[in-house]
Backbone as JSON Lines, residues from 0, in Angstrom:
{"i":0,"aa":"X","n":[14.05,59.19,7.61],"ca":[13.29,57.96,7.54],"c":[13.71,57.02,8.66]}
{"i":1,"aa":"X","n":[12.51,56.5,9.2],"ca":[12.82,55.52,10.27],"c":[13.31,54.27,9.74]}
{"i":2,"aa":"X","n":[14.25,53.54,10.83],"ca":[14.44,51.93,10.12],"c":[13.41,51.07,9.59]}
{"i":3,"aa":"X","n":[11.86,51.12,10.27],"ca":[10.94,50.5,10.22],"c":[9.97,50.38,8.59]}
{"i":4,"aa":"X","n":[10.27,51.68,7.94],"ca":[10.01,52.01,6.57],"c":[10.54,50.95,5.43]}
{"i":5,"aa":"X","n":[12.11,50.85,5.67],"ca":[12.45,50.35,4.91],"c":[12.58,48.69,5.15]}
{"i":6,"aa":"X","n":[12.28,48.3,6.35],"ca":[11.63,46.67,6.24],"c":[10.74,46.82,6.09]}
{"i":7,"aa":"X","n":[9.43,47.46,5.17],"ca":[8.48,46.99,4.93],"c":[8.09,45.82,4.38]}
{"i":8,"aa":"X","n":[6.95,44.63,4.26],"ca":[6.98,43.94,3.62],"c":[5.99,43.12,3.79]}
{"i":9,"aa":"X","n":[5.1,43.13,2.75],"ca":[3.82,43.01,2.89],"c":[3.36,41.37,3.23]}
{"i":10,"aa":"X","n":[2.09,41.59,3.79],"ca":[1.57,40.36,4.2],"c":[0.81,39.26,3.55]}
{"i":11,"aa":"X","n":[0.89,39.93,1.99],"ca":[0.64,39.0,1.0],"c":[2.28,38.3,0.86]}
{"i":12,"aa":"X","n":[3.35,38.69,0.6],"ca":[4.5,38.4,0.57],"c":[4.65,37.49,1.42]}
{"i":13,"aa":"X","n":[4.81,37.51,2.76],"ca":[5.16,36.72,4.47],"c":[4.46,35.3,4.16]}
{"i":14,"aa":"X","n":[2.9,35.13,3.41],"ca":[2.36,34.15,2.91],"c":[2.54,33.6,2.17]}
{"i":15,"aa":"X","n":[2.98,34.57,1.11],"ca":[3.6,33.03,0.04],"c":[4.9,32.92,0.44]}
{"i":16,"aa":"X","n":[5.52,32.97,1.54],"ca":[6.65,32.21,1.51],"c":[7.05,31.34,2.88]}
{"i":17,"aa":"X","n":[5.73,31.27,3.7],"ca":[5.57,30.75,4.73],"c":[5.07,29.59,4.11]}
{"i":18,"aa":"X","n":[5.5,28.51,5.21],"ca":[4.97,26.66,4.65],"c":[3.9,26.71,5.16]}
{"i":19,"aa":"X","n":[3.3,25.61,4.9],"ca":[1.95,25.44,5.66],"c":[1.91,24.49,6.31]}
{"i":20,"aa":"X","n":[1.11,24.61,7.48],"ca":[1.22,23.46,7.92],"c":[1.12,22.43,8.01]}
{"i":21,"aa":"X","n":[0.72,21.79,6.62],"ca":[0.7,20.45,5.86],"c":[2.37,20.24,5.59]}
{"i":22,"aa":"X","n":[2.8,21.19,5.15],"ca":[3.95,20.99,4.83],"c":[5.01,20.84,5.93]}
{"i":23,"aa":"X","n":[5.0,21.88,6.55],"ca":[5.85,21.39,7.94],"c":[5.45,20.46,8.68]}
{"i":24,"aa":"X","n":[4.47,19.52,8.54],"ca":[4.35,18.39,9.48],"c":[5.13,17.45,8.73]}
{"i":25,"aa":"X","n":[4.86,17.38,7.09],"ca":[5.06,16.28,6.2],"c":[6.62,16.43,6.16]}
{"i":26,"aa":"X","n":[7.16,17.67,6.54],"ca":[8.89,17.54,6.42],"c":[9.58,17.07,7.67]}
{"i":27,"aa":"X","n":[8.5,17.61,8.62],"ca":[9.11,17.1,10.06],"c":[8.84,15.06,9.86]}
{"i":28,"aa":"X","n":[7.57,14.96,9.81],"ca":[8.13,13.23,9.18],"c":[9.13,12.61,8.3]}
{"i":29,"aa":"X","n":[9.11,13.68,7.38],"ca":[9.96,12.93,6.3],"c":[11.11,12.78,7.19]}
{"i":30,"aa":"X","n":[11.9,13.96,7.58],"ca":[13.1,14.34,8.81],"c":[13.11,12.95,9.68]}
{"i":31,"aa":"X","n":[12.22,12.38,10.07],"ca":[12.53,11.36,11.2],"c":[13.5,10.09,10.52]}
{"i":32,"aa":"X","n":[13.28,10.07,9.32],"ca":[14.47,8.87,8.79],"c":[15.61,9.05,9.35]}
{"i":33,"aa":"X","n":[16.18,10.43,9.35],"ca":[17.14,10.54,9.97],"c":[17.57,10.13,10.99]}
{"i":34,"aa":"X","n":[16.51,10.51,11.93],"ca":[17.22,10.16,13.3],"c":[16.7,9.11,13.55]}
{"i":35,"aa":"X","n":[15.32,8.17,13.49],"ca":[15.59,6.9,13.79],"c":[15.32,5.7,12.83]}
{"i":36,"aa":"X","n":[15.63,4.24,13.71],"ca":[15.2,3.42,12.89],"c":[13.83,3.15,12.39]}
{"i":37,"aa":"X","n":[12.75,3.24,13.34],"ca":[11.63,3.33,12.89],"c":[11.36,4.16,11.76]}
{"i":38,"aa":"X","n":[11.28,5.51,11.86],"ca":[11.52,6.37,10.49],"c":[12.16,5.55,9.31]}
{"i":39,"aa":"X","n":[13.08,5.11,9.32],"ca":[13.89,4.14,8.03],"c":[12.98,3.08,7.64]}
{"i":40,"aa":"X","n":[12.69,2.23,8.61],"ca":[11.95,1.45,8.22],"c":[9.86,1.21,7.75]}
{"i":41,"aa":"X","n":[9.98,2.51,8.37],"ca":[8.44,2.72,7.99],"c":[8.74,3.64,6.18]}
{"i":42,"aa":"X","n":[9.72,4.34,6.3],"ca":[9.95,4.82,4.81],"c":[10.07,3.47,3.42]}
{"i":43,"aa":"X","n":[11.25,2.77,4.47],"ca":[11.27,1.44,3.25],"c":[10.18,0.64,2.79]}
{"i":44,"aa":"X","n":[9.4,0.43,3.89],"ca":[8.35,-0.34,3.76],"c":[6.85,0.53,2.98]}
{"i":45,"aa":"X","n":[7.25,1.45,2.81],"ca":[5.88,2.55,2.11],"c":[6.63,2.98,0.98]}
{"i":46,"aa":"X","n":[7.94,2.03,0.41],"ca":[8.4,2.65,-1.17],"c":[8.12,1.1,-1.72]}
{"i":47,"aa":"X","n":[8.62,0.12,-0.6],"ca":[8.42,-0.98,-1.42],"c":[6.79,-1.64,-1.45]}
{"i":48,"aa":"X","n":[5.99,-1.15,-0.99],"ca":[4.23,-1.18,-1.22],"c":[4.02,-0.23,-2.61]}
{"i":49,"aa":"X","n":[4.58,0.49,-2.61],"ca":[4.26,1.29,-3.71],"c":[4.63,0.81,-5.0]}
{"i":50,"aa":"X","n":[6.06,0.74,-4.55],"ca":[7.05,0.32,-5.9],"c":[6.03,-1.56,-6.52]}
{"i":51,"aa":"X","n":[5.61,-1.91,-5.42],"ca":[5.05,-3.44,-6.06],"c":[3.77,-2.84,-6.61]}
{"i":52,"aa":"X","n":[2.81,-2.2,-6.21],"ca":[1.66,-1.95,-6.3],"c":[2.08,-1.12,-7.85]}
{"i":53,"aa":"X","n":[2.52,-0.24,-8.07],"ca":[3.25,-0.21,-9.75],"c":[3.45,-0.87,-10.17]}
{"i":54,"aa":"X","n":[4.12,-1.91,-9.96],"ca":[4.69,-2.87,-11.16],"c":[3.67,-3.56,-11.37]}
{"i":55,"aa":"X","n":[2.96,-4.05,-10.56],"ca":[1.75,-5.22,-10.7],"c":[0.92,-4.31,-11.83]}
{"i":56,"aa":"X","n":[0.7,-3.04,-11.26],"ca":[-0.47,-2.22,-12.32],"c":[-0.1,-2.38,-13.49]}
{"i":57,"aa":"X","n":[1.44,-1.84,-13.89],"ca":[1.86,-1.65,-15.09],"c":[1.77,-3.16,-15.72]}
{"i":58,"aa":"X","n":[2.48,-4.49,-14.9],"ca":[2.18,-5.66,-15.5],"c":[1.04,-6.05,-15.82]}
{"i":59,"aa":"X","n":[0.3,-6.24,-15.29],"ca":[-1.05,-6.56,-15.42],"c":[-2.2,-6.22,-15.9]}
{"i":60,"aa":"X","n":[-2.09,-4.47,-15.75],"ca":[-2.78,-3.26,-16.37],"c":[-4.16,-2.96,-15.2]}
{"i":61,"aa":"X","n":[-4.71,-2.23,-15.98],"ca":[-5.56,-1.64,-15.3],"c":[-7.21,-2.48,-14.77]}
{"i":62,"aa":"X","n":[-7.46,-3.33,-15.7],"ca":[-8.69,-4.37,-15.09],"c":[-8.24,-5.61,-14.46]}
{"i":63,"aa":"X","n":[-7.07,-5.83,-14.02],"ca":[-6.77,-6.76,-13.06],"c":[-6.52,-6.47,-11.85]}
{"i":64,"aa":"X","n":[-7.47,-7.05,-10.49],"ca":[-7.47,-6.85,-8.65],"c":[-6.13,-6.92,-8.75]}
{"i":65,"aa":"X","n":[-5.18,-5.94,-7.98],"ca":[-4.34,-6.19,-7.35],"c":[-3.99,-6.84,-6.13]}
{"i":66,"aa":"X","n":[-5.12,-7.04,-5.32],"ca":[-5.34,-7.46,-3.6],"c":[-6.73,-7.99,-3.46]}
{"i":67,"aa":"X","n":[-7.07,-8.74,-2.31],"ca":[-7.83,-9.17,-1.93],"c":[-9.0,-8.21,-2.22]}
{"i":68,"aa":"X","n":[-8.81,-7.37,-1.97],"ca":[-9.52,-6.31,-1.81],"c":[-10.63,-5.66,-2.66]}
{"i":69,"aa":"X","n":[-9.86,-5.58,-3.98],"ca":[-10.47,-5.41,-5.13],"c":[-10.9,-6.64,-5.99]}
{"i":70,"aa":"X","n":[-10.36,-8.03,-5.45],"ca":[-10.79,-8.81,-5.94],"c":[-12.15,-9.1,-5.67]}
{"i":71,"aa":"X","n":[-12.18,-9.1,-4.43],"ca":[-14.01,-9.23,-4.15],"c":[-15.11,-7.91,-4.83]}
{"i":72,"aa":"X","n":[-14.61,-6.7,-4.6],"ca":[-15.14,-6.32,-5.13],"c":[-15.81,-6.06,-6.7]}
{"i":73,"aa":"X","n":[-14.47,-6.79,-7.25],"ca":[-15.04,-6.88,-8.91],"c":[-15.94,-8.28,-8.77]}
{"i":74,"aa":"X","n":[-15.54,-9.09,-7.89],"ca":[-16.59,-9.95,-8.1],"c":[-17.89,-10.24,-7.71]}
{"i":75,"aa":"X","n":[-17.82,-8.98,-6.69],"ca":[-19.54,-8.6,-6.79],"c":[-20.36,-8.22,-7.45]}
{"i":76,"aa":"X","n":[-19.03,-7.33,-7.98],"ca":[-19.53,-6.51,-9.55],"c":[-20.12,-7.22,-11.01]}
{"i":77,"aa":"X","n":[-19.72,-8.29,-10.37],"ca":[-19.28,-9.44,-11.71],"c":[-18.36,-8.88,-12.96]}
{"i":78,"aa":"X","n":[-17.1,-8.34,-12.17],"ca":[-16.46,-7.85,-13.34],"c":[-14.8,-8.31,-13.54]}
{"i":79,"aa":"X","n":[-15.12,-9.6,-13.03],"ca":[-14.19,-10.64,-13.31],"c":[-14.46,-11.4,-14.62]}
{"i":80,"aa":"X","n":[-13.02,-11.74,-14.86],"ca":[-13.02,-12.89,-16.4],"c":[-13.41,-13.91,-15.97]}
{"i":81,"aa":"X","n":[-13.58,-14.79,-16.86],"ca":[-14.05,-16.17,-16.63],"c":[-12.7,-16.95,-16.1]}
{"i":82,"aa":"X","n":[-11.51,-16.21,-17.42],"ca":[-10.19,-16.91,-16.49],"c":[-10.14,-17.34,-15.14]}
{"i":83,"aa":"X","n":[-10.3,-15.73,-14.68],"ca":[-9.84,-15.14,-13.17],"c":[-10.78,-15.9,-12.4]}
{"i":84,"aa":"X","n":[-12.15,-16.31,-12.55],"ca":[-13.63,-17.08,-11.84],"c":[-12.9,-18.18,-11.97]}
{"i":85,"aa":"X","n":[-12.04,-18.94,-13.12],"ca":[-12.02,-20.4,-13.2],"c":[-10.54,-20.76,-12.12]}
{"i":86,"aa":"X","n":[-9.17,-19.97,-11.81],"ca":[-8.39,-19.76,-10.88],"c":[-8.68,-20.18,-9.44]}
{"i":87,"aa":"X","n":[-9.97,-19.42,-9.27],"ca":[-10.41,-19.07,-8.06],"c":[-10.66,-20.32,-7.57]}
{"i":88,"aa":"X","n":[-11.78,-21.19,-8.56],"ca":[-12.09,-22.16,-8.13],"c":[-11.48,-23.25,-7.96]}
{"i":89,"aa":"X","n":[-10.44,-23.35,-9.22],"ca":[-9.26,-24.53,-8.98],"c":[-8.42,-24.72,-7.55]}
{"i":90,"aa":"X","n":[-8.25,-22.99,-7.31],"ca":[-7.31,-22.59,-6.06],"c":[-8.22,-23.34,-5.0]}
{"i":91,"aa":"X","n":[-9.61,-22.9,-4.68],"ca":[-10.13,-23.33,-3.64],"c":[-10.5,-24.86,-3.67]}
{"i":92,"aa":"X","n":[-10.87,-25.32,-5.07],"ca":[-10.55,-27.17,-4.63],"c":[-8.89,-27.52,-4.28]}
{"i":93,"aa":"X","n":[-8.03,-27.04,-4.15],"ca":[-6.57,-27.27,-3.84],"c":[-6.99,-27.43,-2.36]}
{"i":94,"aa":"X","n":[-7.35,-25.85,-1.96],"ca":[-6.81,-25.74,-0.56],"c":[-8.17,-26.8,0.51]}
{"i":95,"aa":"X","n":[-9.16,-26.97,-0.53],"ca":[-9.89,-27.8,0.23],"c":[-9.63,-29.52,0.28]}
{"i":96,"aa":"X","n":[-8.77,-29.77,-0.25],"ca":[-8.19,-31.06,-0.74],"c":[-6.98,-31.16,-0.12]}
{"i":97,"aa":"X","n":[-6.09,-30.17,0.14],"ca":[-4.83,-30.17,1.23],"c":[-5.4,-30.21,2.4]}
{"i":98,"aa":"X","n":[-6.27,-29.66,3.09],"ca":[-6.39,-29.22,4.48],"c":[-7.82,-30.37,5.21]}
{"i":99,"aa":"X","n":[-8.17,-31.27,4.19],"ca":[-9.04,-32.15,4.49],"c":[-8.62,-33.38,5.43]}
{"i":100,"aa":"X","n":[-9.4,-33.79,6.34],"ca":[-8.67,-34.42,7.44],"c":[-9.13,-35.83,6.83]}
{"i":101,"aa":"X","n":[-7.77,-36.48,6.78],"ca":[-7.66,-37.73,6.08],"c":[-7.58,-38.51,7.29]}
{"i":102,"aa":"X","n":[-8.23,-39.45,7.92],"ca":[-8.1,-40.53,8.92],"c":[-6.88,-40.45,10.24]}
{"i":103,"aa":"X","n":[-7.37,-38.89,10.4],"ca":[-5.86,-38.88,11.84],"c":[-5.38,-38.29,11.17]}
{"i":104,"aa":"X","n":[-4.98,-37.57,10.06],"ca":[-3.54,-37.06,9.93],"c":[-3.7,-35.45,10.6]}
{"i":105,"aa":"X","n":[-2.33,-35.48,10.7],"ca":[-2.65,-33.8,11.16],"c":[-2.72,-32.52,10.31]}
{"i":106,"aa":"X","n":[-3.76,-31.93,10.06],"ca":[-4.19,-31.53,9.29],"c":[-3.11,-29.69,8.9]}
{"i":107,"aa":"X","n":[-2.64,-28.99,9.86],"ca":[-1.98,-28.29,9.67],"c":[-0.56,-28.59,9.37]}
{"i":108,"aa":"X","n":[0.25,-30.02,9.4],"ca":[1.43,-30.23,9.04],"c":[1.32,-31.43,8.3]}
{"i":109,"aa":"X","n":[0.41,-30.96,7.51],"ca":[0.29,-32.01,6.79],"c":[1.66,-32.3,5.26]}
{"i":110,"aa":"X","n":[2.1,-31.07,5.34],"ca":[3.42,-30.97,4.63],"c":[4.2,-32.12,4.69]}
{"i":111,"aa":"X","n":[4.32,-31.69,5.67],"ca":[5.55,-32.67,6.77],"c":[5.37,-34.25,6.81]}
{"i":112,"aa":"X","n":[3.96,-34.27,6.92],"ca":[3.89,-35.38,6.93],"c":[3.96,-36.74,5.54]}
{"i":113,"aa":"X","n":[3.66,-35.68,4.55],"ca":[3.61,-36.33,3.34],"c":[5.31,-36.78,2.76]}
């Protein structure tokens, strides 16, 4: 018997135990934490988006916008509370009542000035 016999090994086999190349890209990224800072910091910053974006869900539950984002869209939907409609509006007489130009004042430091 030749050597070649007894490495046989089939090409259904070679496949399931080869990565794919989803996978070897996604390990070669994951891998970059290692070596740089960017890697570290793009990792931290995509656990702590996540990790908030959970907690808010779990706090809040499932029919409350988490972001801008979904806020408009439920309210196109009209599938906002009346609460959440009555917020909105209080919020926006605030910010239209802070940022209103009172006789000269300066309207972006107006903090400061008060």
């Amino acid at each position: 018997m030749d050597d070649k016999s007894k490495e046989f090994i089939s090409e259904k086999f070679k496949k399931a135990n080869q990565a794919s190349p989803f996978k070897r890209k996604l390990m070669y990224y994951l891998d970059i934490k290692n070596r740089s800072i960017f890697g570290k910091v793009g990792l931290g910053i995509t656990a702590y988006i996540l990790l908030f974006n959970s907690i808010v869900y779990l706090w809040k539950g499932k029919d409350h916008p988490m972001n801008n984002f979904m806020w408009r869209i439920q309210k196109q939907n009209g599938t906002l509370s009346k609460e959440m409609l009555e917020k909105e509006k209080i919020l926006k007489e605030f910010h239209l009542s802070k940022f209103k130009n009172d006789g000269g004042k300066k309207i972006w430091l107006s903090g400061v000035d008060e």
